Coordinates of C-alpha atoms in Angstrom, one line a residue:
M945 CA -13.3 26.7 18.9
Y946 CA -15.0 28.5 16.0
E947 CA -18.4 27.3 15.0
S948 CA -19.6 25.9 11.6
R949 CA -21.3 29.1 10.6
Q950 CA -21.0 32.1 8.3
Y951 CA -18.3 34.8 9.1
H952 CA -18.6 38.2 7.5
Y953 CA -15.8 40.5 6.5
K954 CA -16.1 44.1 5.5
K955 CA -15.8 44.7 1.7
E956 CA -12.8 47.0 2.3
F957 CA -11.0 44.3 4.2
V958 CA -11.5 41.7 1.4
E959 CA -10.6 44.1 -1.4
N960 CA -7.4 45.0 0.4
L961 CA -6.6 41.3 0.8
K962 CA -7.2 40.7 -2.9
K963 CA -4.5 43.3 -4.0
V964 CA -1.5 41.0 -3.7
Y965 CA -3.4 38.2 -5.6
L966 CA -4.3 40.6 -8.4
E967 CA -0.7 41.7 -8.7
S968 CA 1.1 38.3 -8.4
G969 CA -1.6 35.7 -9.1
A970 CA -2.6 32.8 -6.8
S971 CA -0.9 29.6 -5.8
H972 CA -1.9 26.1 -4.4
V973 CA 0.7 23.5 -3.3
I974 CA -0.3 19.9 -3.9
S975 CA 1.2 16.4 -3.6
K976 CA 1.9 14.2 -6.6
K977 CA -0.8 11.8 -5.5
D978 CA -3.5 14.5 -5.4
L979 CA -2.4 16.0 -8.7
I980 CA -2.8 12.6 -10.4
S981 CA -6.2 12.2 -8.8
A982 CA -7.5 15.6 -10.0
F983 CA -6.9 14.5 -13.6
D984 CA -7.6 10.8 -13.5
N985 CA -10.3 10.2 -10.8
P986 CA -13.9 10.4 -12.2
S987 CA -15.3 10.9 -8.7
R988 CA -13.3 14.2 -8.5
G989 CA -15.2 15.4 -11.5
Y990 CA -12.0 15.9 -13.5
S991 CA -11.4 19.2 -11.8
I992 CA -8.6 21.0 -10.0
G993 CA -10.4 22.0 -6.9
R994 CA -13.7 20.9 -5.3
Q995 CA -15.7 21.5 -8.5
E996 CA -18.3 24.1 -7.6
H997 CA -16.8 24.6 -4.2
G998 CA -13.5 25.9 -5.6
L999 CA -9.9 25.7 -4.5
F1000 CA -8.2 27.2 -1.4
V1001 CA -5.3 29.4 -2.5
T1002 CA -2.7 31.8 -1.2
S1003 CA -1.0 34.5 -3.3
I1004 CA 2.1 33.6 -5.4
A1005 CA 3.9 36.5 -3.7
E1006 CA 3.3 35.0 -0.3
D1007 CA 4.3 31.5 -1.3
N1008 CA 7.5 32.8 -2.9
A1009 CA 8.3 34.5 0.4
H1010 CA 7.4 31.6 2.7
L1011 CA 8.4 28.5 0.8
H1012 CA 11.9 29.7 -0.1
D1013 CA 14.8 31.0 2.0
D1014 CA 16.6 34.3 1.6
K1015 CA 18.7 32.9 -1.2
G1016 CA 15.8 31.6 -3.1
A1017 CA 16.4 27.9 -2.3
L1018 CA 13.3 25.8 -1.6
K1019 CA 12.8 25.0 2.0
A1020 CA 12.7 21.4 3.2
L1021 CA 9.4 19.6 2.3
Q1022 CA 8.9 18.9 6.0
E1023 CA 9.0 22.6 6.7
I1024 CA 6.6 23.3 3.8
E1025 CA 4.2 20.8 5.2
E1026 CA 4.2 22.7 8.5
I1027 CA 3.7 26.0 6.7
K1028 CA 0.8 24.6 4.8
G1029 CA -0.7 22.9 7.8
V1030 CA -0.9 19.5 6.2
D1031 CA -0.1 16.0 7.5
K1032 CA 3.6 15.0 7.9
G1033 CA 4.7 13.1 4.8
K1034 CA 2.1 14.7 2.6
Y1035 CA 4.7 15.8 0.0
N1036 CA 7.0 12.7 0.2
D1037 CA 6.1 11.9 -3.4
G1038 CA 6.9 15.5 -4.4
A1039 CA 5.3 18.9 -4.1
Y1040 CA 3.7 20.6 -7.1
Q1041 CA 2.3 24.1 -7.5
F1042 CA -0.8 25.3 -9.3
E1043 CA -0.6 28.9 -10.4
Y1044 CA -3.4 31.2 -11.5
D1045 CA -1.6 34.0 -13.3
A1046 CA -2.5 37.7 -12.7
T1047 CA -4.7 37.8 -15.8
L1048 CA -6.7 34.7 -14.8
T1049 CA -6.9 36.1 -11.3
K1050 CA -8.3 39.5 -12.6
T1051 CA -10.8 37.6 -14.8
I1052 CA -12.1 35.6 -11.9
N1053 CA -12.3 38.8 -9.8
Q1054 CA -14.2 40.6 -12.5
L1055 CA -16.7 37.8 -12.6
G1056 CA -17.2 38.2 -8.8
F1057 CA -16.1 34.7 -8.0
I1058 CA -13.2 35.3 -5.5
R1059 CA -14.5 34.1 -2.2
T1060 CA -13.5 34.0 1.5
A1061 CA -13.8 30.8 3.5
N1062 CA -16.5 30.4 6.2
G1063 CA -17.2 28.0 9.0
D1064 CA -19.5 26.0 6.8
T1065 CA -17.3 26.0 3.6
P1066 CA -16.6 22.4 2.5
G1067 CA -13.0 21.6 3.3
A1068 CA -12.5 24.6 5.6
S1069 CA -10.9 24.2 9.0
S1070 CA -12.3 26.4 11.7
L1071 CA -8.6 27.3 12.6
N1072 CA -8.1 28.8 9.1
I1073 CA -11.0 31.2 9.0
P1074 CA -10.6 34.2 11.3
G1075 CA -8.8 37.0 9.4
C1076 CA -8.7 34.8 6.2
Q1077 CA -5.4 33.3 7.4
T1078 CA -3.9 29.9 7.2
F1079 CA -3.1 28.2 10.6
A1080 CA 0.7 28.2 11.3
G1081 CA 0.6 27.2 15.0
K1082 CA 3.4 28.6 17.1
N1083 CA 5.2 29.8 13.9
I1084 CA 2.7 32.6 13.3
Q1085 CA 5.1 34.3 11.0
N1086 CA 4.4 31.6 8.5
S1087 CA 0.7 32.3 8.4
E1088 CA -0.6 33.3 4.9
S1089 CA -3.8 34.9 3.5
E1090 CA -6.2 32.4 2.1
L1091 CA -9.0 32.8 -0.4
I1092 CA -11.1 30.5 -2.6
F1093 CA -10.7 30.6 -6.3
L1094 CA -12.8 28.8 -9.0
S1095 CA -11.9 25.2 -9.8
I1096 CA -10.4 24.4 -13.2
D1097 CA -12.0 21.9 -15.6
V1098 CA -9.3 19.4 -16.8
K1099 CA -11.6 16.8 -18.4
G1100 CA -9.8 15.2 -21.3
I1101 CA -6.3 15.9 -20.0
S1102 CA -4.3 12.9 -18.5
S1103 CA -1.9 13.2 -15.6
K1104 CA 0.6 11.3 -17.7
K1105 CA 0.6 14.2 -20.2
V1106 CA 0.9 16.8 -17.5
L1107 CA 3.8 15.0 -15.7
A1108 CA 5.6 14.4 -19.0
A1109 CA 5.4 18.1 -19.9
I1110 CA 6.7 19.0 -16.4
K1111 CA 9.6 16.6 -16.8
S1112 CA 10.4 17.9 -20.3
K1113 CA 10.1 21.7 -19.9
G1114 CA 9.4 22.3 -16.2
Y1115 CA 5.7 23.1 -16.4
Y1116 CA 2.3 22.3 -18.0
E1117 CA 0.2 25.2 -19.0
I1118 CA -3.5 25.6 -19.8
V1119 CA -4.2 28.7 -21.9
N1120 CA -7.7 30.3 -21.4
P1121 CA -8.9 27.5 -19.1
K1122 CA -12.4 26.4 -18.4
I1123 CA -13.5 27.4 -14.9
I1124 CA -16.3 25.9 -12.8
T1125 CA -18.6 28.4 -11.2
P1126 CA -20.4 28.0 -7.9
K1127 CA -23.5 26.9 -9.8
G1128 CA -21.5 24.1 -11.6
E1129 CA -21.4 25.9 -14.9
R1130 CA -18.2 25.5 -17.0
K1131 CA -17.0 28.4 -19.1
Q1132 CA -13.8 29.4 -20.9
V1133 CA -12.1 32.5 -19.6
D1134 CA -8.9 34.6 -20.3
G1135 CA -5.7 33.8 -18.5
H1136 CA -3.1 31.1 -17.9
F1137 CA -3.1 28.2 -15.4
K1138 CA 0.2 26.6 -14.8
I1139 CA 1.3 23.4 -13.1
K1140 CA 4.9 22.9 -12.1
L1141 CA 7.2 21.1 -9.7
L1142 CA 7.8 23.2 -6.6
E1143 CA 11.5 24.2 -6.8
A1144 CA 14.0 26.9 -6.1
R1145 CA 13.4 30.4 -7.4
K1146 CA 15.5 31.3 -10.4

């Protein structure tokens, strides 16, 4: 068992890990219940992510490869739950995807705010830490890289508005979103943050 302590990675290792994120952007899969909570629950600070503690993400390229079959069809939600290492039934109400586009990813990187998880990172599992990989159990081929990106400020936006946009045009997009820094500061940055229903690749 890994201890609740700091783990250190060489700069070259982390920079190499970032490459696929900088090229494709970053992704986070969430249930409908948690999506609604991010927008409507005051105790969550009206943020996507753990406010100053950020949001665990994988790269869009990796999620496209792991969450779809060879023909581009979305895998069964039960299989996605296993890949993501979440409880069974987590996505029974639907699986949604948060996307930081490549521009937003580069902006966060230029600000120096892309982080790796440690044993004492809030929300981290000791199983996820070594090698910055998600835990995929016996199906190690489903393991993905994992980094921590900045949370997104969504104060003033209702989940009803988001879900209505997704139903109408397939996604809800925030252009030049406000990010929340590790010090809790909120600032507007360049890039696009998209929320959509997880579905087959087109």
